[in-house]
PDB file of C-alpha atoms in Angstrom:
ATOM      1  CA  UNK A  24      10.115   7.185  58.970  1.00 88.00           C
ATOM      2  CA  UNK A  25      10.213   9.336  62.005  1.00 91.00           C
ATOM      3  CA  UNK A  26      14.079   9.604  62.414  1.00 97.00           C
ATOM      4  CA  UNK A  27      17.075  11.112  60.304  1.00 97.00           C
ATOM      5  CA  UNK A  28      20.460   9.386  60.518  1.00 98.00           C
ATOM      6  CA  UNK A  29      23.587   9.773  58.342  1.00 98.00           C
ATOM      7  CA  UNK A  30      25.030   7.383  55.831  1.00 98.00           C
ATOM      8  CA  UNK A  31      28.566   7.664  54.606  1.00 98.00           C
ATOM      9  CA  UNK A  32      30.166   6.832  51.267  1.00 98.00           C
ATOM     10  CA  UNK A  33      33.786   7.873  51.324  1.00 96.00           C
ATOM     11  CA  UNK A  34      34.008  11.517  52.002  1.00 96.00           C
ATOM     12  CA  UNK A  35      30.228  11.963  51.181  1.00 98.00           C
ATOM     13  CA  UNK A  36      27.474  12.360  54.016  1.00 98.00           C
ATOM     14  CA  UNK A  37      24.088  11.323  53.004  1.00 98.00           C
ATOM     15  CA  UNK A  38      20.961  12.479  55.013  1.00 98.00           C
ATOM     16  CA  UNK A  39      18.777   9.393  55.613  1.00 98.00           C
ATOM     17  CA  UNK A  40      15.321   8.760  56.710  1.00 98.00           C
ATOM     18  CA  UNK A  41      14.971   5.753  59.065  1.00 98.00           C
ATOM     19  CA  UNK A  42      12.330   4.015  60.902  1.00 98.00           C
ATOM     20  CA  UNK A  43      14.830   3.686  63.834  1.00 97.00           C
ATOM     21  CA  UNK A  44      17.087   6.083  65.705  1.00 96.00           C
ATOM     22  CA  UNK A  45      20.267   4.233  65.100  1.00 95.00           C
ATOM     23  CA  UNK A  46      21.564   1.994  62.340  1.00 96.00           C
ATOM     24  CA  UNK A  47      23.386   0.039  64.837  1.00 92.00           C
ATOM     25  CA  UNK A  48      21.903  -3.191  66.118  1.00 91.00           C
ATOM     26  CA  UNK A  49      20.397  -6.545  65.310  1.00 93.00           C
ATOM     27  CA  UNK A  50      17.760  -6.460  62.487  1.00 97.00           C
ATOM     28  CA  UNK A  51      15.467  -9.017  60.803  1.00 96.00           C
ATOM     29  CA  UNK A  52      15.871  -7.421  57.537  1.00 97.00           C
ATOM     30  CA  UNK A  53      17.539  -4.400  56.350  1.00 98.00           C
ATOM     31  CA  UNK A  54      15.822  -2.410  53.547  1.00 98.00           C
ATOM     32  CA  UNK A  55      17.574   0.394  51.369  1.00 98.00           C
ATOM     33  CA  UNK A  56      14.997   2.613  49.421  1.00 98.00           C
ATOM     34  CA  UNK A  57      16.655   4.622  46.665  1.00 98.00           C
ATOM     35  CA  UNK A  58      14.815   7.530  45.263  1.00 98.00           C
ATOM     36  CA  UNK A  59      14.965   8.749  41.615  1.00 98.00           C
ATOM     37  CA  UNK A  60      14.613  12.317  39.754  1.00 98.00           C
ATOM     38  CA  UNK A  61      13.080  14.678  40.249  1.00 98.00           C
ATOM     39  CA  UNK A  62      12.178  13.320  43.607  1.00 98.00           C
ATOM     40  CA  UNK A  63      13.646  13.023  47.113  1.00 98.00           C
ATOM     41  CA  UNK A  64      14.002  10.369  49.785  1.00 98.00           C
ATOM     42  CA  UNK A  65      10.587  11.570  51.201  1.00 97.00           C
ATOM     43  CA  UNK A  66       9.238   9.493  48.204  1.00 97.00           C
ATOM     44  CA  UNK A  67       8.825   6.390  50.255  1.00 98.00           C
ATOM     45  CA  UNK A  68       7.089   7.674  53.142  1.00 97.00           C
ATOM     46  CA  UNK A  69       4.067   5.671  52.722  1.00 97.00           C
ATOM     47  CA  UNK A  70       5.745   2.431  51.376  1.00 98.00           C
ATOM     48  CA  UNK A  71       8.128   2.461  54.286  1.00 98.00           C
ATOM     49  CA  UNK A  72       5.149   2.354  56.671  1.00 98.00           C
ATOM     50  CA  UNK A  73       3.698  -0.853  54.937  1.00 98.00           C
ATOM     51  CA  UNK A  74       7.453  -2.332  55.084  1.00 98.00           C
ATOM     52  CA  UNK A  75       7.576  -1.362  58.837  1.00 98.00           C
ATOM     53  CA  UNK A  76       4.329  -2.959  59.675  1.00 98.00           C
ATOM     54  CA  UNK A  77       4.963  -6.195  58.179  1.00 98.00           C
ATOM     55  CA  UNK A  78       8.566  -6.244  59.299  1.00 98.00           C
ATOM     56  CA  UNK A  79       8.528  -4.861  62.866  1.00 97.00           C
ATOM     57  CA  UNK A  80      12.058  -5.871  63.427  1.00 97.00           C
ATOM     58  CA  UNK A  81      13.540  -4.398  60.152  1.00 98.00           C
ATOM     59  CA  UNK A  82      15.816  -1.443  59.637  1.00 98.00           C
ATOM     60  CA  UNK A  83      14.409   0.771  56.698  1.00 98.00           C
ATOM     61  CA  UNK A  84      16.601   3.476  55.242  1.00 98.00           C
ATOM     62  CA  UNK A  85      15.947   6.061  52.505  1.00 98.00           C
ATOM     63  CA  UNK A  86      19.064   8.201  51.800  1.00 98.00           C
ATOM     64  CA  UNK A  87      19.435  11.301  49.666  1.00 98.00           C
ATOM     65  CA  UNK A  88      21.262  10.119  46.643  1.00 98.00           C
ATOM     66  CA  UNK A  89      24.550  11.499  45.459  1.00 98.00           C
ATOM     67  CA  UNK A  90      24.330  15.266  44.644  1.00 98.00           C
ATOM     68  CA  UNK A  91      20.983  15.955  46.543  1.00 98.00           C
ATOM     69  CA  UNK A  92      22.649  17.992  49.087  1.00 98.00           C
ATOM     70  CA  UNK A  93      26.047  19.886  49.506  1.00 98.00           C
ATOM     71  CA  UNK A  94      27.505  17.069  51.634  1.00 98.00           C
ATOM     72  CA  UNK A  95      27.215  14.685  48.761  1.00 98.00           C
ATOM     73  CA  UNK A  96      28.253  16.947  45.892  1.00 98.00           C
ATOM     74  CA  UNK A  97      30.959  15.413  43.551  1.00 98.00           C
ATOM     75  CA  UNK A  98      32.748  16.513  40.515  1.00 97.00           C
ATOM     76  CA  UNK A  99      30.272  16.616  37.449  1.00 97.00           C
ATOM     77  CA  UNK A 100      31.781  13.532  35.795  1.00 96.00           C
ATOM     78  CA  UNK A 101      31.186  11.319  38.955  1.00 97.00           C
ATOM     79  CA  UNK A 102      27.362  10.724  38.659  1.00 98.00           C
ATOM     80  CA  UNK A 103      27.698   7.602  36.630  1.00 96.00           C
ATOM     81  CA  UNK A 104      25.770   4.498  37.439  1.00 95.00           C
ATOM     82  CA  UNK A 105      28.840   2.853  38.521  1.00 95.00           C
ATOM     83  CA  UNK A 106      29.321   5.693  41.021  1.00 97.00           C
ATOM     84  CA  UNK A 107      25.865   5.336  42.474  1.00 97.00           C
ATOM     85  CA  UNK A 108      26.307   1.661  42.735  1.00 97.00           C
ATOM     86  CA  UNK A 109      29.582   2.294  44.715  1.00 98.00           C
ATOM     87  CA  UNK A 110      27.684   4.477  47.122  1.00 98.00           C
ATOM     88  CA  UNK A 111      25.140   1.562  47.654  1.00 98.00           C
ATOM     89  CA  UNK A 112      28.170  -0.769  48.261  1.00 98.00           C
ATOM     90  CA  UNK A 113      29.484   1.250  50.824  1.00 98.00           C
ATOM     91  CA  UNK A 114      26.253   1.748  52.743  1.00 98.00           C
ATOM     92  CA  UNK A 115      26.004  -1.996  52.695  1.00 98.00           C
ATOM     93  CA  UNK A 116      29.484  -2.434  53.995  1.00 97.00           C
ATOM     94  CA  UNK A 117      28.615  -0.260  56.903  1.00 96.00           C
ATOM     95  CA  UNK A 118      25.128  -1.712  57.614  1.00 97.00           C
ATOM     96  CA  UNK A 119      25.740  -5.606  57.061  1.00 94.00           C
ATOM     97  CA  UNK A 120      24.697  -8.096  54.399  1.00 92.00           C
ATOM     98  CA  UNK A 121      22.457  -8.926  52.820  1.00 94.00           C
ATOM     99  CA  UNK A 122      20.222  -6.030  52.142  1.00 98.00           C
ATOM    100  CA  UNK A 123      16.842  -5.839  50.243  1.00 98.00           C
ATOM    101  CA  UNK A 124      17.307  -3.144  47.822  1.00 98.00           C
ATOM    102  CA  UNK A 125      14.243  -1.054  46.403  1.00 98.00           C
ATOM    103  CA  UNK A 126      15.112   1.627  43.832  1.00 98.00           C
ATOM    104  CA  UNK A 127      12.929   4.103  41.777  1.00 98.00           C
ATOM    105  CA  UNK A 128      13.726   5.633  38.442  1.00 98.00           C
ATOM    106  CA  UNK A 129      17.556   6.517  39.113  1.00 98.00           C
ATOM    107  CA  UNK A 130      17.518   4.583  42.216  1.00 98.00           C
ATOM    108  CA  UNK A 131      16.139   1.499  39.968  1.00 97.00           C
ATOM    109  CA  UNK A 132      19.272   2.243  37.676  1.00 96.00           C
ATOM    110  CA  UNK A 133      21.643   2.295  40.584  1.00 97.00           C
ATOM    111  CA  UNK A 134      20.004  -0.928  41.922  1.00 97.00           C
ATOM    112  CA  UNK A 135      20.645  -2.904  38.934  1.00 97.00           C
ATOM    113  CA  UNK A 136      24.241  -1.643  38.525  1.00 96.00           C
ATOM    114  CA  UNK A 137      24.940  -2.412  42.153  1.00 97.00           C
ATOM    115  CA  UNK A 138      23.411  -5.948  41.687  1.00 97.00           C
ATOM    116  CA  UNK A 139      25.648  -6.626  38.742  1.00 97.00           C
ATOM    117  CA  UNK A 140      28.839  -5.393  40.559  1.00 96.00           C
ATOM    118  CA  UNK A 141      28.213  -6.506  43.995  1.00 97.00           C
ATOM    119  CA  UNK A 142      25.772  -9.305  44.176  1.00 97.00           C
ATOM    120  CA  UNK A 143      26.885 -10.931  47.418  1.00 97.00           C
ATOM    121  CA  UNK A 144      25.295  -7.416  49.009  1.00 98.00           C
ATOM    122  CA  UNK A 145      21.642  -8.272  48.260  1.00 98.00           C
ATOM    123  CA  UNK A 146      19.091 -10.989  49.096  1.00 97.00           C
ATOM    124  CA  UNK A 147      16.529  -9.068  46.744  1.00 97.00           C
ATOM    125  CA  UNK A 148      16.420  -6.196  44.356  1.00 98.00           C
ATOM    126  CA  UNK A 149      13.122  -4.534  43.517  1.00 98.00           C
ATOM    127  CA  UNK A 150      12.905  -1.800  40.964  1.00 98.00           C
ATOM    128  CA  UNK A 151      10.174   0.642  39.957  1.00 98.00           C
ATOM    129  CA  UNK A 152       9.779   2.794  36.532  1.00 98.00           C
ATOM    130  CA  UNK A 153      12.863   1.566  34.787  1.00 96.00           C
ATOM    131  CA  UNK A 154      13.138  -1.802  32.895  1.00 95.00           C
ATOM    132  CA  UNK A 155      16.376  -3.987  33.085  1.00 94.00           C
ATOM    133  CA  UNK A 156      18.063  -1.989  30.369  1.00 87.00           C
ATOM    134  CA  UNK A 157      21.073  -4.299  30.025  1.00 88.00           C
ATOM    135  CA  UNK A 158      19.155  -6.607  27.694  1.00 88.00           C
ATOM    136  CA  UNK A 159      17.517  -4.013  25.525  1.00 85.00           C
ATOM    137  CA  UNK A 160      19.138  -2.668  22.499  1.00 83.00           C
ATOM    138  CA  UNK A 161      18.616   0.171  20.007  1.00 83.00           C
ATOM    139  CA  UNK A 162      16.733  -2.057  17.499  1.00 86.00           C
ATOM    140  CA  UNK A 163      14.446  -2.923  20.351  1.00 86.00           C
ATOM    141  CA  UNK A 164      13.418   0.655  20.597  1.00 85.00           C
ATOM    142  CA  UNK A 165      13.250   1.277  16.875  1.00 88.00           C
ATOM    143  CA  UNK A 166      11.114  -1.641  16.048  1.00 89.00           C
ATOM    144  CA  UNK A 167       9.075  -2.234  19.201  1.00 90.00           C
ATOM    145  CA  UNK A 168       9.001   0.900  21.152  1.00 93.00           C
ATOM    146  CA  UNK A 169       9.764   4.018  19.053  1.00 94.00           C
ATOM    147  CA  UNK A 170       7.740   6.319  21.375  1.00 95.00           C
ATOM    148  CA  UNK A 171      10.597   5.882  23.973  1.00 94.00           C
ATOM    149  CA  UNK A 172      12.654   8.392  21.775  1.00 93.00           C
ATOM    150  CA  UNK A 173      10.095  10.994  22.377  1.00 95.00           C
ATOM    151  CA  UNK A 174       9.656  10.161  26.141  1.00 95.00           C
ATOM    152  CA  UNK A 175      13.449  10.284  26.636  1.00 94.00           C
ATOM    153  CA  UNK A 176      13.706  13.697  24.929  1.00 94.00           C
ATOM    154  CA  UNK A 177      13.851  15.501  28.027  1.00 95.00           C
ATOM    155  CA  UNK A 178      17.290  13.943  28.509  1.00 95.00           C
ATOM    156  CA  UNK A 179      18.466  16.730  26.034  1.00 94.00           C
ATOM    157  CA  UNK A 180      17.139  19.554  28.351  1.00 95.00           C
ATOM    158  CA  UNK A 181      19.544  18.115  31.053  1.00 97.00           C
ATOM    159  CA  UNK A 182      22.625  18.542  28.903  1.00 96.00           C
ATOM    160  CA  UNK A 183      22.753  22.627  29.292  1.00 96.00           C
ATOM    161  CA  UNK A 184      21.874  24.791  32.300  1.00 95.00           C
ATOM    162  CA  UNK A 185      19.922  27.035  29.894  1.00 95.00           C
ATOM    163  CA  UNK A 186      17.373  24.504  29.613  1.00 95.00           C
ATOM    164  CA  UNK A 187      17.452  22.436  32.860  1.00 96.00           C
ATOM    165  CA  UNK A 188      17.401  25.777  34.656  1.00 96.00           C
ATOM    166  CA  UNK A 189      13.638  25.756  34.193  1.00 96.00           C
ATOM    167  CA  UNK A 190      13.514  23.476  37.078  1.00 97.00           C
ATOM    168  CA  UNK A 191      14.254  26.608  39.064  1.00 96.00           C
ATOM    169  CA  UNK A 192      10.455  27.711  38.205  1.00 96.00           C
ATOM    170  CA  UNK A 193       7.960  28.151  40.832  1.00 95.00           C
ATOM    171  CA  UNK A 194       4.324  27.311  40.872  1.00 94.00           C
ATOM    172  CA  UNK A 195       1.813  25.021  39.335  1.00 93.00           C
ATOM    173  CA  UNK A 196       2.823  25.894  35.698  1.00 95.00           C
ATOM    174  CA  UNK A 197       6.567  25.035  36.217  1.00 97.00           C
ATOM    175  CA  UNK A 198       8.636  22.807  34.469  1.00 97.00           C
ATOM    176  CA  UNK A 199       8.847  20.487  37.460  1.00 98.00           C
ATOM    177  CA  UNK A 200       5.133  20.176  37.656  1.00 97.00           C
ATOM    178  CA  UNK A 201       4.779  19.716  34.138  1.00 97.00           C
ATOM    179  CA  UNK A 202       7.282  16.668  34.309  1.00 97.00           C
ATOM    180  CA  UNK A 203       5.247  15.003  37.137  1.00 98.00           C
ATOM    181  CA  UNK A 204       1.875  15.749  35.320  1.00 98.00           C
ATOM    182  CA  UNK A 205       3.009  14.070  32.117  1.00 97.00           C
ATOM    183  CA  UNK A 206       4.933  11.167  33.484  1.00 98.00           C
ATOM    184  CA  UNK A 207       2.069  10.187  35.946  1.00 98.00           C
ATOM    185  CA  UNK A 208      -1.130  11.600  34.407  1.00 97.00           C
ATOM    186  CA  UNK A 209      -3.564  10.379  37.011  1.00 97.00           C
ATOM    187  CA  UNK A 210      -1.451  11.502  39.966  1.00 97.00           C
ATOM    188  CA  UNK A 211      -3.122  14.139  41.939  1.00 95.00           C
ATOM    189  CA  UNK A 212       0.114  15.122  43.655  1.00 96.00           C
ATOM    190  CA  UNK A 213      -1.163  18.400  45.236  1.00 91.00           C
ATOM    191  CA  UNK A 214       1.659  19.240  48.030  1.00 91.00           C
ATOM    192  CA  UNK A 215       3.882  16.244  47.549  1.00 96.00           C
ATOM    193  CA  UNK A 216       5.917  18.170  44.907  1.00 98.00           C
ATOM    194  CA  UNK A 217       6.878  21.078  47.215  1.00 97.00           C
ATOM    195  CA  UNK A 218       9.401  19.295  49.398  1.00 97.00           C
ATOM    196  CA  UNK A 219      10.850  18.061  46.199  1.00 98.00           C
ATOM    197  CA  UNK A 220      11.314  21.415  44.862  1.00 98.00           C
ATOM    198  CA  UNK A 221      12.676  22.651  48.174  1.00 97.00           C
ATOM    199  CA  UNK A 222      15.431  19.931  47.884  1.00 98.00           C
ATOM    200  CA  UNK A 223      16.223  20.578  44.038  1.00 98.00           C
ATOM    201  CA  UNK A 224      16.367  24.608  44.578  1.00 97.00           C
ATOM    202  CA  UNK A 225      18.929  24.328  47.577  1.00 97.00           C
ATOM    203  CA  UNK A 226      22.128  25.803  46.646  1.00 97.00           C
ATOM    204  CA  UNK A 227      23.622  24.115  43.601  1.00 97.00           C
ATOM    205  CA  UNK A 228      21.864  20.989  43.727  1.00 98.00           C
ATOM    206  CA  UNK A 229      20.232  21.200  40.275  1.00 98.00           C
ATOM    207  CA  UNK A 230      23.406  21.321  38.513  1.00 98.00           C
ATOM    208  CA  UNK A 231      24.445  18.155  40.345  1.00 98.00           C
ATOM    209  CA  UNK A 232      21.472  15.929  39.899  1.00 98.00           C
ATOM    210  CA  UNK A 233      20.957  16.732  36.282  1.00 98.00           C
ATOM    211  CA  UNK A 234      24.778  15.638  35.896  1.00 98.00           C
ATOM    212  CA  UNK A 235      23.555  12.079  35.952  1.00 97.00           C
ATOM    213  CA  UNK A 236      21.967  12.755  32.619  1.00 97.00           C
ATOM    214  CA  UNK A 237      25.235  14.274  31.202  1.00 97.00           C
ATOM    215  CA  UNK A 238      27.358  11.353  32.637  1.00 96.00           C
ATOM    216  CA  UNK A 239      24.790   8.605  30.870  1.00 92.00           C
ATOM    217  CA  UNK A 240      24.869  10.521  27.481  1.00 90.00           C
ATOM    218  CA  UNK A 241      28.823  10.582  27.433  1.00 88.00           C
ATOM    219  CA  UNK A 242      29.744   7.831  25.120  1.00 80.00           C
ATOM    220  CA  UNK A 243      32.900   7.226  27.153  1.00 78.00           C
ATOM    221  CA  UNK A 244      30.668   6.084  30.132  1.00 75.00           C
ATOM    222  CA  UNK A 245      29.058   3.070  28.291  1.00 73.00           C
ATOM    223  CA  UNK A 246      30.860   0.533  30.326  1.00 73.00           C
ATOM    224  CA  UNK A 247      29.755   2.183  33.524  1.00 70.00           C
ATOM    225  CA  UNK A 248      26.078   2.076  32.631  1.00 75.00           C
ATOM    226  CA  UNK A 249      25.196  -1.531  31.648  1.00 76.00           C
ATOM    227  CA  UNK A 250      25.607  -4.548  34.003  1.00 83.00           C
ATOM    228  CA  UNK A 251      24.175  -8.013  33.834  1.00 92.00           C
ATOM    229  CA  UNK A 252      22.756  -9.435  36.966  1.00 96.00           C
ATOM    230  CA  UNK A 253      23.030 -13.023  37.816  1.00 96.00           C
ATOM    231  CA  UNK A 254      19.265 -13.652  38.610  1.00 97.00           C
ATOM    232  CA  UNK A 255      20.143 -16.894  40.537  1.00 96.00           C
ATOM    233  CA  UNK A 256      22.098 -14.714  43.083  1.00 97.00           C
ATOM    234  CA  UNK A 257      20.120 -11.762  43.068  1.00 98.00           C
ATOM    235  CA  UNK A 258      16.081 -12.389  42.806  1.00 98.00           C
ATOM    236  CA  UNK A 259      14.834  -9.183  40.956  1.00 98.00           C
ATOM    237  CA  UNK A 260      11.377  -7.707  40.621  1.00 98.00           C
ATOM    238  CA  UNK A 261      10.713  -5.156  37.878  1.00 98.00           C
ATOM    239  CA  UNK A 262       7.583  -3.061  38.161  1.00 98.00           C
ATOM    240  CA  UNK A 263       6.391  -0.502  35.658  1.00 98.00           C
ATOM    241  CA  UNK A 264       3.178   1.658  35.534  1.00 98.00           C
ATOM    242  CA  UNK A 265       0.700   1.171  32.725  1.00 98.00           C
ATOM    243  CA  UNK A 266       0.265   4.776  32.398  1.00 98.00           C
ATOM    244  CA  UNK A 267       3.772   5.744  32.590  1.00 98.00           C
ATOM    245  CA  UNK A 268       4.733   8.589  30.068  1.00 97.00           C
ATOM    246  CA  UNK A 269       8.402   8.502  30.863  1.00 97.00           C
ATOM    247  CA  UNK A 270       9.184   4.833  30.260  1.00 97.00           C
ATOM    248  CA  UNK A 271       6.785   3.269  27.748  1.00 96.00           C
ATOM    249  CA  UNK A 272       4.823   0.086  29.009  1.00 97.00           C
ATOM    250  CA  UNK A 273       5.732  -1.513  25.907  1.00 96.00           C
ATOM    251  CA  UNK A 274       9.352  -2.008  27.059  1.00 96.00           C
ATOM    252  CA  UNK A 275       8.183  -3.515  30.302  1.00 97.00           C
ATOM    253  CA  UNK A 276       6.130  -5.957  27.978  1.00 96.00           C
ATOM    254  CA  UNK A 277       9.204  -6.801  25.870  1.00 95.00           C
ATOM    255  CA  UNK A 278      11.189  -7.319  29.362  1.00 95.00           C
ATOM    256  CA  UNK A 279       8.612  -9.705  30.544  1.00 95.00           C
ATOM    257  CA  UNK A 280       8.934 -11.944  27.394  1.00 94.00           C
ATOM    258  CA  UNK A 281      13.142 -11.526  27.596  1.00 94.00           C
ATOM    259  CA  UNK A 282      13.035 -12.509  31.058  1.00 96.00           C
ATOM    260  CA  UNK A 283      10.688 -15.557  31.015  1.00 94.00           C
ATOM    261  CA  UNK A 284      13.370 -17.964  31.031  1.00 94.00           C
ATOM    262  CA  UNK A 285      14.659 -16.642  34.414  1.00 96.00           C
ATOM    263  CA  UNK A 286      12.701 -17.886  37.358  1.00 96.00           C
ATOM    264  CA  UNK A 287      14.290 -15.378  39.883  1.00 97.00           C
ATOM    265  CA  UNK A 288      13.376 -12.579  37.475  1.00 97.00           C
ATOM    266  CA  UNK A 289       9.762 -11.051  37.423  1.00 97.00           C
ATOM    267  CA  UNK A 290       8.225  -8.125  35.566  1.00 98.00           C
ATOM    268  CA  UNK A 291       5.087  -6.751  37.034  1.00 98.00           C
ATOM    269  CA  UNK A 292       2.906  -4.247  34.995  1.00 98.00           C
ATOM    270  CA  UNK A 293       0.728  -2.139  37.415  1.00 98.00           C
ATOM    271  CA  UNK A 294      -2.527  -1.055  36.137  1.00 98.00           C
ATOM    272  CA  UNK A 295      -3.779   2.594  37.090  1.00 97.00           C
ATOM    273  CA  UNK A 296      -0.348   4.158  37.949  1.00 98.00           C
ATOM    274  CA  UNK A 297       2.451   6.151  36.011  1.00 98.00           C
ATOM    275  CA  UNK A 298       6.043   6.810  36.706  1.00 98.00           C
ATOM    276  CA  UNK A 299       5.722   7.489  40.333  1.00 98.00           C
ATOM    277  CA  UNK A 300       3.817   4.347  41.120  1.00 98.00           C
ATOM    278  CA  UNK A 301       4.690   3.781  44.605  1.00 98.00           C
ATOM    279  CA  UNK A 302       3.600   7.449  45.584  1.00 98.00           C
ATOM    280  CA  UNK A 303       0.317   7.051  43.544  1.00 98.00           C
ATOM    281  CA  UNK A 304      -0.613   3.513  45.028  1.00 98.00           C
ATOM    282  CA  UNK A 305       1.635   2.688  47.888  1.00 98.00           C
ATOM    283  CA  UNK A 306      -0.818   0.246  49.309  1.00 98.00           C
ATOM    284  CA  UNK A 307      -1.026  -1.890  45.894  1.00 98.00           C
ATOM    285  CA  UNK A 308       2.930  -1.594  45.444  1.00 98.00           C
ATOM    286  CA  UNK A 309       3.495  -2.470  48.938  1.00 98.00           C
ATOM    287  CA  UNK A 310       1.379  -5.615  48.434  1.00 98.00           C
ATOM    288  CA  UNK A 311       3.141  -6.660  45.459  1.00 98.00           C
ATOM    289  CA  UNK A 312       6.602  -6.204  47.062  1.00 98.00           C
ATOM    290  CA  UNK A 313       5.483  -8.207  50.074  1.00 98.00           C
ATOM    291  CA  UNK A 314       4.187 -11.066  47.962  1.00 98.00           C
ATOM    292  CA  UNK A 315       7.605 -10.932  46.176  1.00 98.00           C
ATOM    293  CA  UNK A 316       9.390 -11.182  49.387  1.00 97.00           C
ATOM    294  CA  UNK A 317       7.385 -14.093  50.612  1.00 95.00           C
ATOM    295  CA  UNK A 318       8.720 -16.151  47.673  1.00 92.00           C
ATOM    296  CA  UNK A 319      12.356 -14.695  47.528  1.00 90.00           C
TER     297      UNK A 319
END
């Protein structure tokens, strides 16, 4: 994506990578690519090339999510999944319907919530690294995937600046590097992480992007988190890496069984990749997405 455009959501302005110099015009498809944490919108560069090659008349956009730059900073209680979904809806309103939504990590959570709140906005939703949490319950974790409690323990470090401030560390031994290494143990990310570090270190961005975790841990926000998708309206592909040590593959295996009765929902467990599956093997992930889109 060689161009930079702006998307607006209310008073917020989101810097957006694009395959076209303008979002105005007639396009065969519109793709919105939503990044996660700790990441930025450069996450999809290789995947976007694959989409662009196969859909040469499409518009492909990858915005910086809420809080990743000063122009989209919000109050710290306004980083709930429903707030992220509202951003997505506002972008779709400006771009035109329907949109194909592709989300990774927090981008996946935003995608699930947007699909539940605004199903008419989307022709298909594709998520990576996060299962469809709305049909999972505490007993699923306790009895089927107790390791997820350990994997998710980093949530606790995001509750206080004393701990999440470690994300400001520099170098290959930094907390940011350790997260990427642990979550994707086979990923040789080399310099890929440096643009992400630059994004996170700009002004007060770390305080804002970690607020996602403080909002989701607030019991008053439960209704803003879950959201059931009508898969007949919004076909949904859910992908998880078998080596992921942020979100255990056992939850994706459980999802696969839970969603068997829904013909328009599919879980794809991808071998040889971890949490950053689209960065680790964009060719494989691209092929899976293209196969899905041919059917939906």
